[in-house]
Short mmCIF file of C-alpha atoms and ligand atoms in Angstrom, two decimals:
data_model
loop_
_atom_site.label_atom_id
_atom_site.label_comp_id
_atom_site.label_asym_id
_atom_site.label_seq_id
_atom_site.Cartn_x
_atom_site.Cartn_y
_atom_site.Cartn_z
CA MET A 1373 -13.10 19.33 -21.92
CA LYS A 1374 -9.33 19.64 -21.68
CA LYS A 1375 -7.12 17.92 -24.17
CA SER A 1376 -5.49 14.79 -22.87
CA LYS A 1377 -1.73 14.82 -22.64
CA ALA A 1378 -1.57 11.09 -23.14
CA LYS A 1379 1.21 9.74 -25.31
CA ARG A 1380 0.63 8.00 -28.58
CA PRO A 1381 0.44 4.23 -28.50
CA SER A 1382 3.75 2.45 -28.72
CA GLY A 1383 2.47 -0.47 -30.72
CA SER A 1384 2.03 -4.06 -29.68
CA THR A 1385 3.39 -4.25 -26.19
CA ILE A 1386 1.39 -6.94 -24.46
CA LYS A 1387 4.01 -9.00 -22.73
CA PRO A 1388 4.21 -12.70 -23.49
CA ARG A 1389 2.25 -14.71 -20.99
CA ASN A 1390 3.81 -17.52 -19.15
CA GLN A 1391 0.77 -19.43 -18.05
CA GLN A 1392 -1.36 -21.89 -19.96
CA ALA A 1393 -4.71 -20.54 -21.10
CA THR A 1394 -7.56 -22.95 -20.57
CA GLU A 1395 -9.88 -20.89 -22.74
CA PRO A 1396 -10.03 -21.15 -26.54
CA LYS A 1397 -6.54 -20.63 -27.92
CA ILE A 1398 -5.75 -17.97 -30.46
CA ALA A 1399 -2.27 -19.22 -31.20
CA GLU A 1400 -3.18 -20.31 -34.76
CA VAL A 1401 -4.64 -16.93 -35.53
CA LYS A 1402 -1.73 -15.12 -33.95
CA THR A 1403 0.89 -16.78 -36.13
CA HIS A 1404 -0.20 -15.19 -39.40
CA LEU A 1405 -1.80 -11.98 -38.24
CA PRO A 1406 -0.01 -8.96 -36.79
CA ARG A 1407 -0.37 -8.80 -33.02
CA PRO A 1408 -3.18 -6.46 -32.07
CA ARG A 1409 -2.32 -3.19 -30.42
CA VAL A 1410 -3.87 -3.25 -26.97
CA ALA A 1411 -4.25 -0.41 -24.47
CA ILE A 1412 -5.38 -0.58 -20.86
CA ALA A 1413 -7.68 2.16 -19.57
CA ILE A 1414 -8.29 2.38 -15.83
CA MET A 1415 -11.38 4.32 -14.76
CA ALA A 1416 -10.34 6.34 -11.73
CA ALA A 1417 -12.16 9.66 -11.97
CA GLY A 1418 -15.03 9.04 -9.55
CA LYS A 1419 -15.43 10.82 -6.22
CA GLY A 1420 -16.40 7.82 -4.16
CA THR A 1421 -19.48 9.40 -2.60
CA ARG A 1422 -20.22 6.30 -0.54
CA LEU A 1423 -16.90 6.63 1.35
CA LYS A 1424 -17.88 10.08 2.70
CA SER A 1425 -14.27 11.19 2.43
CA GLN A 1426 -12.06 14.16 1.53
CA ILE A 1427 -9.66 11.68 -0.05
CA PRO A 1428 -10.55 10.54 -3.58
CA LYS A 1429 -11.77 6.95 -3.62
CA VAL A 1430 -8.94 5.44 -5.65
CA LEU A 1431 -6.37 6.81 -3.17
CA HIS A 1432 -7.92 5.00 -0.23
CA GLU A 1433 -5.49 2.33 0.92
CA VAL A 1434 -5.86 -1.41 1.19
CA GLY A 1435 -2.94 -3.69 1.96
CA GLY A 1436 -0.82 -0.57 2.54
CA LYS A 1437 -1.28 0.88 -0.96
CA PRO A 1438 -3.87 3.03 -2.72
CA LEU A 1439 -6.60 1.06 -4.54
CA LEU A 1440 -5.48 2.47 -7.87
CA GLU A 1441 -1.85 1.45 -7.35
CA HIS A 1442 -2.88 -2.20 -7.07
CA VAL A 1443 -4.78 -1.98 -10.35
CA ILE A 1444 -1.88 -0.20 -12.08
CA ARG A 1445 0.45 -2.89 -10.81
CA ALA A 1446 -1.65 -5.62 -12.42
CA ALA A 1447 -1.84 -3.57 -15.64
CA VAL A 1448 1.90 -2.93 -15.99
CA HIS A 1449 2.53 -6.59 -15.27
CA MET A 1450 1.04 -7.43 -18.65
CA ALA A 1451 1.53 -4.24 -20.70
CA SER A 1452 4.09 -1.50 -20.98
CA ALA A 1453 3.33 1.57 -18.83
CA ALA A 1454 3.26 3.61 -22.08
CA ASP A 1455 0.06 1.76 -23.04
CA VAL A 1456 -1.68 2.17 -19.70
CA TYR A 1457 -4.01 5.16 -19.21
CA ALA A 1458 -5.68 6.17 -15.98
CA ILE A 1459 -8.78 8.28 -16.46
CA VAL A 1460 -8.74 10.79 -13.60
CA GLY A 1461 -11.11 13.59 -12.67
CA HIS A 1462 -12.14 14.13 -9.08
CA GLU A 1463 -9.03 15.60 -7.36
CA ALA A 1464 -7.16 14.71 -10.56
CA ASP A 1465 -3.93 16.45 -9.57
CA ARG A 1466 -3.77 14.63 -6.28
CA VAL A 1467 -4.32 11.26 -7.95
CA ARG A 1468 -1.82 12.05 -10.69
CA THR A 1469 0.85 13.11 -8.18
CA ALA A 1470 0.32 10.00 -6.06
CA MET A 1471 0.65 7.69 -9.08
CA LYS A 1472 3.37 9.57 -10.99
CA HIS A 1473 6.03 7.03 -10.05
CA THR A 1474 4.23 4.29 -11.97
CA GLY A 1475 5.08 5.97 -15.30
CA ILE A 1476 1.61 5.47 -16.81
CA ASN A 1477 -0.42 8.07 -18.77
CA PHE A 1478 -3.31 10.12 -17.47
CA ILE A 1479 -6.46 11.28 -19.22
CA LEU A 1480 -8.58 14.04 -17.68
CA GLN A 1481 -12.32 13.56 -17.28
CA SER A 1482 -13.02 16.97 -15.81
CA GLU A 1483 -16.72 16.30 -15.25
CA GLN A 1484 -17.62 12.84 -14.04
CA ARG A 1485 -20.72 11.89 -15.93
CA GLY A 1486 -20.45 8.13 -15.60
CA THR A 1487 -18.28 5.20 -16.67
CA GLY A 1488 -19.48 5.50 -20.28
CA HIS A 1489 -18.53 9.17 -20.29
CA ALA A 1490 -15.07 8.24 -18.94
CA LEU A 1491 -14.45 6.22 -22.10
CA MET A 1492 -15.88 8.98 -24.33
CA VAL A 1493 -13.18 11.27 -22.97
CA ALA A 1494 -10.48 8.69 -23.76
CA LEU A 1495 -11.30 8.58 -27.50
CA GLU A 1496 -8.29 10.55 -28.67
CA ALA A 1497 -5.77 8.66 -26.58
CA LEU A 1498 -7.12 5.26 -27.58
CA SER A 1499 -7.71 5.86 -31.27
CA GLY A 1500 -4.40 4.26 -32.30
CA TYR A 1501 -5.20 0.91 -30.68
CA ASP A 1502 -7.16 -2.13 -31.84
CA HIS A 1503 -8.50 -3.16 -28.45
CA VAL A 1504 -8.82 -1.58 -25.04
CA ILE A 1505 -8.92 -3.41 -21.75
CA VAL A 1506 -11.00 -1.38 -19.30
CA LEU A 1507 -10.32 -1.78 -15.59
CA SER A 1508 -11.92 -0.19 -12.52
CA GLY A 1509 -9.57 1.81 -10.33
CA ASP A 1510 -11.51 0.76 -7.23
CA ALA A 1511 -11.24 -3.02 -7.71
CA PRO A 1512 -7.68 -3.82 -6.59
CA LEU A 1513 -7.68 -7.60 -6.40
CA ILE A 1514 -7.64 -8.18 -10.14
CA THR A 1515 -4.58 -10.08 -11.38
CA ALA A 1516 -2.63 -9.78 -14.61
CA GLU A 1517 -3.36 -13.46 -15.25
CA THR A 1518 -7.12 -12.91 -15.22
CA ILE A 1519 -6.85 -9.82 -17.44
CA ASN A 1520 -4.76 -11.83 -19.89
CA ARG A 1521 -7.29 -14.62 -19.99
CA LEU A 1522 -10.10 -12.12 -20.56
CA LEU A 1523 -8.15 -10.63 -23.48
CA ASP A 1524 -7.50 -14.08 -24.96
CA PHE A 1525 -11.20 -14.91 -24.72
CA HIS A 1526 -12.15 -11.61 -26.35
CA LEU A 1527 -9.77 -12.16 -29.26
CA ALA A 1528 -10.77 -15.79 -29.73
CA GLN A 1529 -14.46 -14.87 -29.71
CA HIS A 1530 -13.96 -12.02 -32.20
CA ALA A 1531 -16.15 -9.99 -29.87
CA SER A 1532 -16.84 -6.27 -29.89
CA MET A 1533 -17.23 -6.28 -26.12
CA THR A 1534 -16.19 -8.89 -23.62
CA LEU A 1535 -16.95 -8.51 -19.97
CA LEU A 1536 -15.57 -10.32 -17.00
CA SER A 1537 -18.36 -11.74 -14.90
CA ALA A 1538 -18.42 -13.57 -11.59
CA GLU A 1539 -20.94 -15.52 -9.59
CA LEU A 1540 -21.34 -13.92 -6.15
CA GLU A 1541 -23.12 -15.26 -3.06
CA ASP A 1542 -24.47 -11.77 -2.49
CA PRO A 1543 -24.69 -9.81 -5.77
CA THR A 1544 -26.31 -6.74 -4.15
CA GLY A 1545 -25.07 -3.47 -5.59
CA TYR A 1546 -23.48 -4.91 -8.73
CA GLY A 1547 -24.75 -4.80 -12.31
CA ARG A 1548 -26.32 -8.12 -13.37
CA VAL A 1549 -25.46 -9.98 -16.56
CA LEU A 1550 -28.40 -10.88 -18.77
CA ARG A 1551 -27.30 -13.76 -20.98
CA LYS A 1552 -28.68 -14.14 -24.47
CA SER A 1553 -29.86 -17.65 -23.65
CA ALA A 1554 -29.91 -19.43 -20.33
CA LEU A 1555 -26.74 -21.39 -19.67
CA ARG A 1556 -27.18 -24.83 -21.06
CA LYS A 1557 -25.68 -27.91 -19.50
CA HIS A 1558 -23.30 -28.54 -22.38
CA GLY A 1559 -21.64 -25.78 -24.36
CA SER A 1560 -23.06 -22.75 -22.58
CA SER A 1561 -23.49 -19.62 -24.69
CA PRO A 1562 -21.07 -16.82 -23.85
CA GLU A 1563 -23.32 -14.23 -25.45
CA VAL A 1564 -24.74 -11.36 -23.42
CA ARG A 1565 -27.93 -9.45 -24.10
CA ALA A 1566 -27.46 -6.61 -21.65
CA ILE A 1567 -26.19 -5.53 -18.27
CA VAL A 1568 -28.73 -4.14 -15.86
CA GLU A 1569 -27.67 -1.97 -12.93
CA GLU A 1570 -29.02 -2.78 -9.46
CA LYS A 1571 -31.05 0.44 -9.34
CA SER A 1572 -32.89 -0.38 -12.56
CA ALA A 1573 -33.21 -4.14 -12.08
CA THR A 1574 -36.57 -5.87 -11.72
CA PRO A 1575 -37.03 -8.14 -8.67
CA ALA A 1576 -36.48 -11.16 -10.94
CA GLN A 1577 -33.25 -9.65 -12.36
CA LYS A 1578 -32.01 -8.90 -8.86
CA LYS A 1579 -32.04 -12.64 -8.21
CA ILE A 1580 -29.38 -13.17 -10.89
CA ARG A 1581 -26.09 -13.92 -9.16
CA GLU A 1582 -23.85 -13.47 -12.19
CA ILE A 1583 -22.52 -9.94 -11.87
CA ASN A 1584 -20.62 -7.53 -14.08
CA SER A 1585 -17.17 -7.07 -12.55
CA GLY A 1586 -16.47 -3.70 -14.19
CA PHE A 1587 -13.61 -5.17 -16.28
CA TYR A 1588 -14.01 -5.29 -20.03
CA VAL A 1589 -12.25 -5.62 -23.35
CA PHE A 1590 -13.61 -3.63 -26.28
CA SER A 1591 -12.76 -3.46 -29.93
CA VAL A 1592 -11.76 0.21 -30.10
CA LYS A 1593 -13.38 0.65 -33.50
CA ASP A 1594 -16.75 -0.75 -32.41
CA LEU A 1595 -16.70 1.03 -29.06
CA TYR A 1596 -16.23 4.46 -30.60
CA ALA A 1597 -18.51 3.80 -33.55
CA HIS A 1598 -21.39 3.36 -31.09
CA ILE A 1599 -20.48 5.10 -27.82
CA GLY A 1600 -22.50 8.16 -28.94
CA GLU A 1601 -25.65 6.04 -28.68
CA LEU A 1602 -25.39 5.84 -24.89
CA SER A 1603 -28.08 7.76 -23.08
CA ALA A 1604 -28.11 9.19 -19.57
CA ASP A 1605 -31.73 8.20 -19.07
CA ASN A 1606 -31.28 6.35 -15.75
CA PRO A 1607 -31.65 7.01 -11.99
CA HIS A 1608 -28.20 8.70 -11.79
CA SER A 1609 -28.45 10.60 -15.12
CA GLU A 1610 -25.06 9.16 -16.04
CA TYR A 1611 -23.67 7.53 -19.17
CA TYR A 1612 -23.19 3.91 -18.14
CA LEU A 1613 -20.46 1.94 -19.87
CA THR A 1614 -22.51 -1.13 -19.02
CA ASP A 1615 -25.18 0.04 -21.49
CA MET A 1616 -22.68 -0.58 -24.30
CA ALA A 1617 -23.67 -4.25 -24.06
CA GLY A 1618 -27.23 -3.48 -25.16
CA VAL A 1619 -26.09 -0.81 -27.64
CA LEU A 1620 -23.60 -3.09 -29.38
CA ARG A 1621 -26.06 -5.98 -29.48
CA GLY A 1622 -28.58 -3.65 -31.06
CA ALA A 1623 -25.96 -2.94 -33.72
CA ARG A 1624 -25.64 -6.72 -34.27
CA LYS A 1625 -22.18 -6.83 -32.72
CA ARG A 1626 -20.91 -9.71 -30.61
CA VAL A 1627 -21.02 -9.16 -26.83
CA VAL A 1628 -19.76 -11.99 -24.64
CA ALA A 1629 -18.95 -12.66 -21.00
CA TRP A 1630 -16.19 -14.75 -19.52
CA LYS A 1631 -16.85 -15.90 -15.99
CA THR A 1632 -13.92 -16.06 -13.58
CA GLU A 1633 -13.60 -18.89 -11.06
CA ASN A 1634 -12.06 -16.40 -8.60
CA PRO A 1635 -14.94 -14.12 -7.63
CA SER A 1636 -12.84 -12.44 -4.92
CA GLU A 1637 -10.74 -10.83 -7.67
CA VAL A 1638 -13.59 -8.58 -8.72
CA LEU A 1639 -14.46 -7.10 -5.32
CA GLY A 1640 -14.76 -3.32 -5.43
CA GLY A 1641 -14.12 -0.90 -2.58
CA ASN A 1642 -17.13 1.41 -2.69
CA THR A 1643 -17.77 1.60 1.06
CA ARG A 1644 -15.56 1.59 4.16
CA ALA A 1645 -16.84 -1.90 4.97
CA GLU A 1646 -15.86 -3.16 1.51
CA LEU A 1647 -12.42 -1.56 1.92
CA ALA A 1648 -12.00 -3.41 5.23
CA ASP A 1649 -12.94 -6.72 3.55
CA ILE A 1650 -10.45 -6.16 0.73
CA ASP A 1651 -7.73 -5.09 3.16
CA HIS A 1652 -8.30 -8.24 5.22
CA PHE A 1653 -8.12 -10.37 2.09
CA LEU A 1654 -4.80 -8.80 1.05
CA ARG A 1655 -3.27 -9.00 4.54
CA MET A 1656 -4.19 -12.65 4.93
CA ALA A 1657 -2.81 -13.45 1.48
CA LYS A 1658 0.45 -11.71 2.42
CA ALA A 1659 0.68 -13.53 5.77
CA ARG A 1660 0.06 -16.86 4.02
CA GLN A 1661 2.79 -16.08 1.48
CA LEU A 1662 5.28 -15.35 4.30
CA MET A 1663 4.28 -18.54 6.09
CA VAL A 1664 4.82 -20.54 2.90
CA ASN A 1665 8.31 -18.98 2.84
CA GLY A 1666 9.04 -20.30 6.34
CA VAL A 1667 8.04 -17.42 8.61
CA THR A 1668 6.08 -18.17 11.78
CA ILE A 1669 3.21 -15.76 12.37
CA PHE A 1670 1.11 -16.19 15.50
CA TYR A 1671 -2.47 -15.01 15.11
CA PRO A 1672 -1.89 -13.62 11.59
CA ALA A 1673 -5.31 -11.95 11.57
CA THR A 1674 -4.02 -9.48 14.20
CA CYS A 1675 -0.93 -8.49 12.21
CA VAL A 1676 -0.78 -5.75 9.59
CA ILE A 1677 1.81 -6.64 6.98
CA ASP A 1678 2.18 -4.54 3.83
CA ALA A 1679 2.56 -6.10 0.41
CA ASP A 1680 6.27 -5.36 -0.12
CA ILE A 1681 7.54 -6.65 3.23
CA ILE A 1682 10.26 -9.27 3.08
CA VAL A 1683 10.89 -11.61 6.00
CA ALA A 1684 13.43 -14.45 5.81
CA ALA A 1685 12.64 -17.98 6.96
CA ASP A 1686 12.71 -18.91 10.64
CA SER A 1687 11.78 -15.49 11.89
CA VAL A 1688 8.83 -15.21 14.24
CA ILE A 1689 6.18 -12.51 14.17
CA GLU A 1690 4.10 -12.31 17.32
CA PRO A 1691 0.48 -11.08 17.50
CA TYR A 1692 -0.40 -7.42 16.91
CA VAL A 1693 2.71 -6.52 14.97
CA GLN A 1694 2.67 -4.03 12.08
CA LEU A 1695 5.31 -4.40 9.37
CA LEU A 1696 4.93 -1.49 6.97
CA GLY A 1697 6.36 0.01 3.81
CA THR A 1698 9.60 -1.51 2.59
CA THR A 1699 10.70 -3.23 5.80
CA ARG A 1700 13.02 -6.22 5.36
CA ILE A 1701 13.72 -8.66 8.14
CA GLY A 1702 16.48 -11.28 8.17
CA THR A 1703 16.42 -14.86 9.38
CA GLY A 1704 16.09 -15.99 12.99
CA CYS A 1705 14.53 -12.74 14.19
CA ARG A 1706 11.73 -12.39 16.66
CA VAL A 1707 9.38 -9.43 16.51
CA ARG A 1708 7.41 -9.37 19.71
CA SER A 1709 3.90 -8.00 20.11
CA TYR A 1710 2.76 -4.41 19.57
CA SER A 1711 5.74 -3.23 17.55
CA ILE A 1712 5.18 -0.92 14.56
CA ILE A 1713 8.03 -1.09 12.08
CA ARG A 1714 8.10 1.01 8.92
CA ASP A 1715 10.74 1.06 6.16
CA CYS A 1716 13.40 -0.62 8.33
CA GLU A 1717 16.19 -3.00 7.45
CA ILE A 1718 16.68 -5.60 10.14
CA GLY A 1719 19.58 -8.07 10.04
CA ASP A 1720 19.65 -11.71 11.10
CA GLY A 1721 18.97 -12.88 14.63
CA VAL A 1722 17.57 -9.57 15.87
CA THR A 1723 15.12 -9.45 18.75
CA ILE A 1724 12.56 -6.65 18.79
CA ARG A 1725 10.94 -6.73 22.19
CA PRO A 1726 7.34 -5.56 22.70
CA GLY A 1727 6.06 -2.12 21.94
CA CYS A 1728 8.80 -0.68 19.72
CA VAL A 1729 8.13 2.07 17.18
CA MET A 1730 10.72 2.13 14.42
CA GLU A 1731 10.96 4.03 11.17
CA ASP A 1732 13.65 4.15 8.50
CA ALA A 1733 16.19 2.48 10.79
CA ARG A 1734 18.88 -0.14 10.13
CA ILE A 1735 19.50 -2.82 12.72
CA GLY A 1736 22.62 -4.98 12.64
CA ALA A 1737 22.62 -8.74 13.20
CA GLY A 1738 22.01 -9.97 16.71
CA ALA A 1739 20.93 -6.60 18.09
CA VAL A 1740 18.29 -6.40 20.80
CA ILE A 1741 15.77 -3.55 20.70
CA GLY A 1742 13.12 -2.65 23.28
CA PRO A 1743 10.85 -3.04 25.02
CA TYR A 1744 9.39 0.37 24.19
CA SER A 1745 12.20 1.82 22.10
CA HIS A 1746 11.54 4.59 19.60
CA LEU A 1747 13.93 4.44 16.65
CA ARG A 1748 13.38 7.43 14.42
CA PRO A 1749 14.67 7.92 10.86
CA GLY A 1750 18.39 7.53 10.32
CA SER A 1751 19.04 5.29 13.30
CA GLU A 1752 21.78 2.77 12.53
CA ILE A 1753 22.13 0.22 15.26
CA GLY A 1754 25.29 -1.91 15.04
CA GLU A 1755 25.73 -5.63 15.28
CA GLY A 1756 24.90 -7.01 18.70
CA ALA A 1757 24.05 -3.59 20.10
CA HIS A 1758 21.28 -3.10 22.67
CA VAL A 1759 18.73 -0.31 22.74
CA GLY A 1760 16.47 -0.64 25.75
CA ASN A 1761 13.29 0.69 27.27
CA PHE A 1762 12.23 4.27 26.75
CA VAL A 1763 15.21 5.05 24.57
CA GLU A 1764 14.67 7.39 21.65
CA THR A 1765 17.18 7.60 18.82
CA LYS A 1766 17.33 9.80 15.73
CA LYS A 1767 19.99 10.02 13.03
CA ILE A 1768 22.62 8.14 15.00
CA LYS A 1769 25.17 5.41 14.57
CA LEU A 1770 25.47 3.08 17.53
CA GLY A 1771 28.57 0.90 17.11
CA LYS A 1772 29.00 -2.83 17.43
CA GLY A 1773 28.09 -4.18 20.84
CA SER A 1774 27.29 -0.77 22.32
CA LYS A 1775 24.47 -0.42 24.82
CA ALA A 1776 21.92 2.27 25.59
CA ASN A 1777 19.54 0.39 27.77
CA HIS A 1778 17.41 2.83 29.73
CA LEU A 1779 15.58 6.15 29.44
CA THR A 1780 17.86 7.91 27.00
CA TYR A 1781 17.74 10.33 24.06
CA LEU A 1782 20.41 9.96 21.41
CA GLY A 1783 20.08 12.35 18.46
CA ASP A 1784 22.59 13.39 15.77
CA ALA A 1785 25.28 11.24 17.35
CA GLU A 1786 28.07 8.99 16.19
CA ILE A 1787 28.75 6.42 18.85
CA GLY A 1788 31.58 3.91 18.47
CA ALA A 1789 31.84 0.25 19.41
CA GLY A 1790 31.71 -1.14 22.94
CA VAL A 1791 30.25 2.06 24.40
CA ASN A 1792 28.07 1.98 27.49
CA VAL A 1793 25.49 4.75 27.58
CA GLY A 1794 24.14 4.99 31.12
CA ALA A 1795 20.50 5.40 32.09
CA GLY A 1796 19.06 8.82 31.53
CA THR A 1797 21.77 10.07 29.19
CA ILE A 1798 20.73 12.93 26.92
CA THR A 1799 22.48 14.31 23.86
CA CYS A 1800 21.55 18.00 23.79
CA ASN A 1801 21.66 18.22 20.01
CA TYR A 1802 19.48 21.27 19.40
CA ASP A 1803 20.42 24.81 20.39
CA GLY A 1804 17.16 26.28 19.16
CA VAL A 1805 18.61 27.03 15.72
CA HIS A 1806 20.94 24.24 14.66
CA LYS A 1807 21.20 20.50 15.18
CA ASN A 1808 24.70 19.73 16.50
CA LYS A 1809 26.61 16.51 16.55
CA THR A 1810 27.85 14.41 19.44
CA VAL A 1811 30.75 12.02 18.85
CA ILE A 1812 31.42 9.26 21.37
CA GLU A 1813 34.42 7.13 20.42
CA ASP A 1814 35.01 3.41 21.02
CA GLY A 1815 34.95 2.02 24.54
CA VAL A 1816 33.61 5.14 26.26
CA PHE A 1817 31.64 4.79 29.49
CA VAL A 1818 28.94 7.42 29.93
CA GLY A 1819 27.68 7.51 33.51
CA SER A 1820 23.97 7.73 34.19
CA ASP A 1821 22.09 11.00 33.95
CA SER A 1822 24.74 12.73 31.86
CA THR A 1823 23.96 15.50 29.44
CA LEU A 1824 26.24 15.88 26.46
CA VAL A 1825 25.90 19.40 25.06
CA ALA A 1826 26.66 19.22 21.35
CA PRO A 1827 28.80 19.85 19.45
CA VAL A 1828 31.03 17.75 21.64
CA ARG A 1829 33.48 14.85 21.29
CA VAL A 1830 34.30 12.22 23.89
CA GLY A 1831 37.62 10.51 23.06
CA LYS A 1832 38.35 6.79 22.97
CA GLY A 1833 38.13 4.96 26.29
CA ALA A 1834 37.14 8.08 28.23
CA TYR A 1835 34.90 7.96 31.29
CA ILE A 1836 32.09 10.39 32.03
CA ALA A 1837 31.14 10.54 35.69
CA ALA A 1838 27.44 10.10 36.45
CA ALA A 1839 25.26 13.20 36.34
CA SER A 1840 27.82 15.21 34.42
CA CYS A 1841 26.97 18.05 32.11
CA ILE A 1842 29.62 17.79 29.39
CA THR A 1843 30.10 20.98 27.41
CA GLU A 1844 33.72 20.53 26.31
CA ASP A 1845 35.53 17.81 24.40
CA VAL A 1846 36.95 15.00 26.52
CA PRO A 1847 40.37 13.59 25.51
CA ASP A 1848 41.02 9.84 25.08
CA ASP A 1849 41.16 7.84 28.33
CA ALA A 1850 40.30 10.89 30.48
CA LEU A 1851 37.78 11.12 33.29
CA ALA A 1852 35.35 13.99 32.89
CA LEU A 1853 33.36 15.28 35.83
CA GLY A 1854 30.85 18.02 35.22
CA ARG A 1855 28.73 18.42 38.31
CA ALA A 1856 28.58 20.54 41.47
CA ARG A 1857 30.42 19.11 44.45
CA GLN A 1858 28.13 17.69 47.09
CA VAL A 1859 27.72 19.73 50.29
CA VAL A 1860 26.76 18.03 53.59
CA LYS A 1861 25.58 20.11 56.57
CA PRO A 1862 25.59 17.89 59.67
CA GLU A 1863 22.63 18.22 62.11
CA TRP A 1864 20.97 20.83 59.81
CA VAL A 1865 17.55 19.16 59.82
CA LYS A 1866 17.57 18.58 63.57
CA GLN A 1867 18.32 22.23 64.18
CA LYS A 1868 15.48 23.41 61.91
CA ARG A 1869 13.07 21.05 63.64
CA SER A 1870 13.84 22.38 67.12
CA GLU A 1871 13.56 26.01 65.90
CA ARG A 1872 10.03 25.21 64.66
CA THR A 1873 9.04 23.58 68.00
CA ASN A 1874 10.25 26.61 69.99
CA GLN A 1875 8.12 28.98 67.87
CA THR A 1876 4.83 27.22 68.72
C1 LIG B 3336 -19.83 -0.40 -11.79
C2 LIG B 3336 -20.74 -0.98 -12.89
C3 LIG B 3336 -21.45 -2.21 -12.34
C4 LIG B 3336 -20.45 -3.21 -11.82
C5 LIG B 3336 -19.52 -2.57 -10.81
C6 LIG B 3336 -18.40 -3.52 -10.47
C7 LIG B 3336 -21.43 0.97 -14.20
C8 LIG B 3336 -22.54 1.88 -14.54
N1 LIG B 3336 -21.69 0.03 -13.30
O1 LIG B 3336 -20.67 0.06 -10.74
O2 LIG B 3336 -22.22 -2.82 -13.36
O3 LIG B 3336 -21.12 -4.32 -11.24
O4 LIG B 3336 -18.92 -1.39 -11.36
O5 LIG B 3336 -17.57 -3.01 -9.47
O6 LIG B 3336 -20.36 1.09 -14.76
N2 LIG B 3336 -15.58 6.41 -12.74
C9 LIG B 3336 -14.99 7.31 -13.60
N3 LIG B 3336 -15.74 8.34 -14.12
C10 LIG B 3336 -17.06 8.49 -13.83
C11 LIG B 3336 -17.67 7.54 -12.96
C12 LIG B 3336 -16.91 6.51 -12.45
O7 LIG B 3336 -13.80 7.23 -13.90
O8 LIG B 3336 -17.66 9.43 -14.34
C13 LIG B 3336 -14.75 5.33 -12.17
C14 LIG B 3336 -14.80 5.27 -10.66
O9 LIG B 3336 -13.76 6.06 -10.09
C15 LIG B 3336 -14.57 3.79 -10.39
C16 LIG B 3336 -15.12 3.10 -11.63
O10 LIG B 3336 -15.26 4.10 -12.62
O11 LIG B 3336 -13.21 3.49 -10.25
C17 LIG B 3336 -16.48 2.45 -11.38
O12 LIG B 3336 -17.39 3.43 -10.94
P1 LIG B 3336 -18.35 3.18 -9.70
O13 LIG B 3336 -19.13 4.42 -9.47
O14 LIG B 3336 -17.60 2.62 -8.58
O15 LIG B 3336 -19.32 2.07 -10.32
P2 LIG B 3336 -20.15 0.98 -9.53
O16 LIG B 3336 -21.32 1.60 -8.91
O17 LIG B 3336 -19.26 0.21 -8.65
CA1 LIG B 3337 -17.17 0.46 -7.89
#
């Protein structure tokens, strides 16, 4: 087993909560005792066999982000990243690299021998803490608020182990919670006798609908005093963390469960179907949030909107639109159907007509894009500019009010204001080795079917005749013609025809 590189605990870093706890309060206790040092450990080492994938389970995406990133986000919402530890193992480097930006710590579980084993490996990193909150890296809907309430309950109950449970319509596949005594009408007992996994459950136990969510709080001291008593004597030959309930009870320690009223928060993504359910849940929540903020979304179930998307009020999103990454959209915009927009900044009053594909582009206010425009990274479209059908742009500036409406490729170009780019215009930016720049100054008229061989500059107010091949700079206000003169041979066809008739 490799040594973990995790940092030492930084002390009591649980952020103050801003919501009212409805569970037993610990305020009185808190005032004269030092605040406990609390770590968060996220189990993320598993392979995810049921996904049948080359990609490690926790990197599968829902709502536009890896499962694990959602869990980390909830964790760092309530604790400092220095006190959050992800336990990684299967494809550990890949997971670590993907989550590096979150600033949390990683612990290596090089062999994945079960959730109990994952915590055994974390002993050294967690030894400086009083309590550890354990989260599952594959259950992304958990919120910081619920984790906080679970912690409060754990502290108030002076428990060794507290688990988050939920009542599910269909509990199939989850571990079931065996309460110490049946819930009584008044003052139900929070105490738990054991957790039994689906595979080992009796038919009667399988009927229990209260499930173990895979989120826990442990007293670090009690966890590590008894974790060695776990056995791998079960259908998977794994050390189950769930067995700690029975182990700790056997040691006369207090094991309790706190049941959440939001069962959807505990859903885990073990199969592709479960991932689809979670993704749908997140997308609908995002769409609802945008609608609350004043955005119209027609048929929201057909739209794919990532978590970080911002859309201002009074914009309209039509069916089958994808808004991805960090896209921001201003007010009074309309995004018509079948457009896929990633990491774009779109000003106010912009119309995106159907079928546009846009990435890393900036669109000025009042611009009109599409239908069927392809805006590639680095496209900056000015205020009120038009980019029309079958126009591809890459790394360009298109000035205020300029138009490129039909069948055009503009790459590595700086185009001024009030320019008209005719149909079929091509910037020949690539000579096979280098990308070269085209500069088109304000007020230029580029006739249809022109090719501009870069590097080339067309001066202010110049005029390019249709079908020109421009290889040299054009001065301001000049006319440039770059095409062969037309030749007309009168009666030529007639003559050919009669020659053919005479031969037969
Ligand atoms: C687990 C619980 C089950 C609970 C369910 C809730 C156990 C034995 N069972 O089952 O009671 O109802 O979660 O979703 O814990 N992992 C590691 N190292 C390992 C094995 C797993 O880090 O050696 C990680 C996985 O990557 C995953 C998490 O632990 O993120 C849970 O493991 P998983 O195999 O998904 O457990 P479940 O079968 O869902
Ligand atoms: Ca799981």
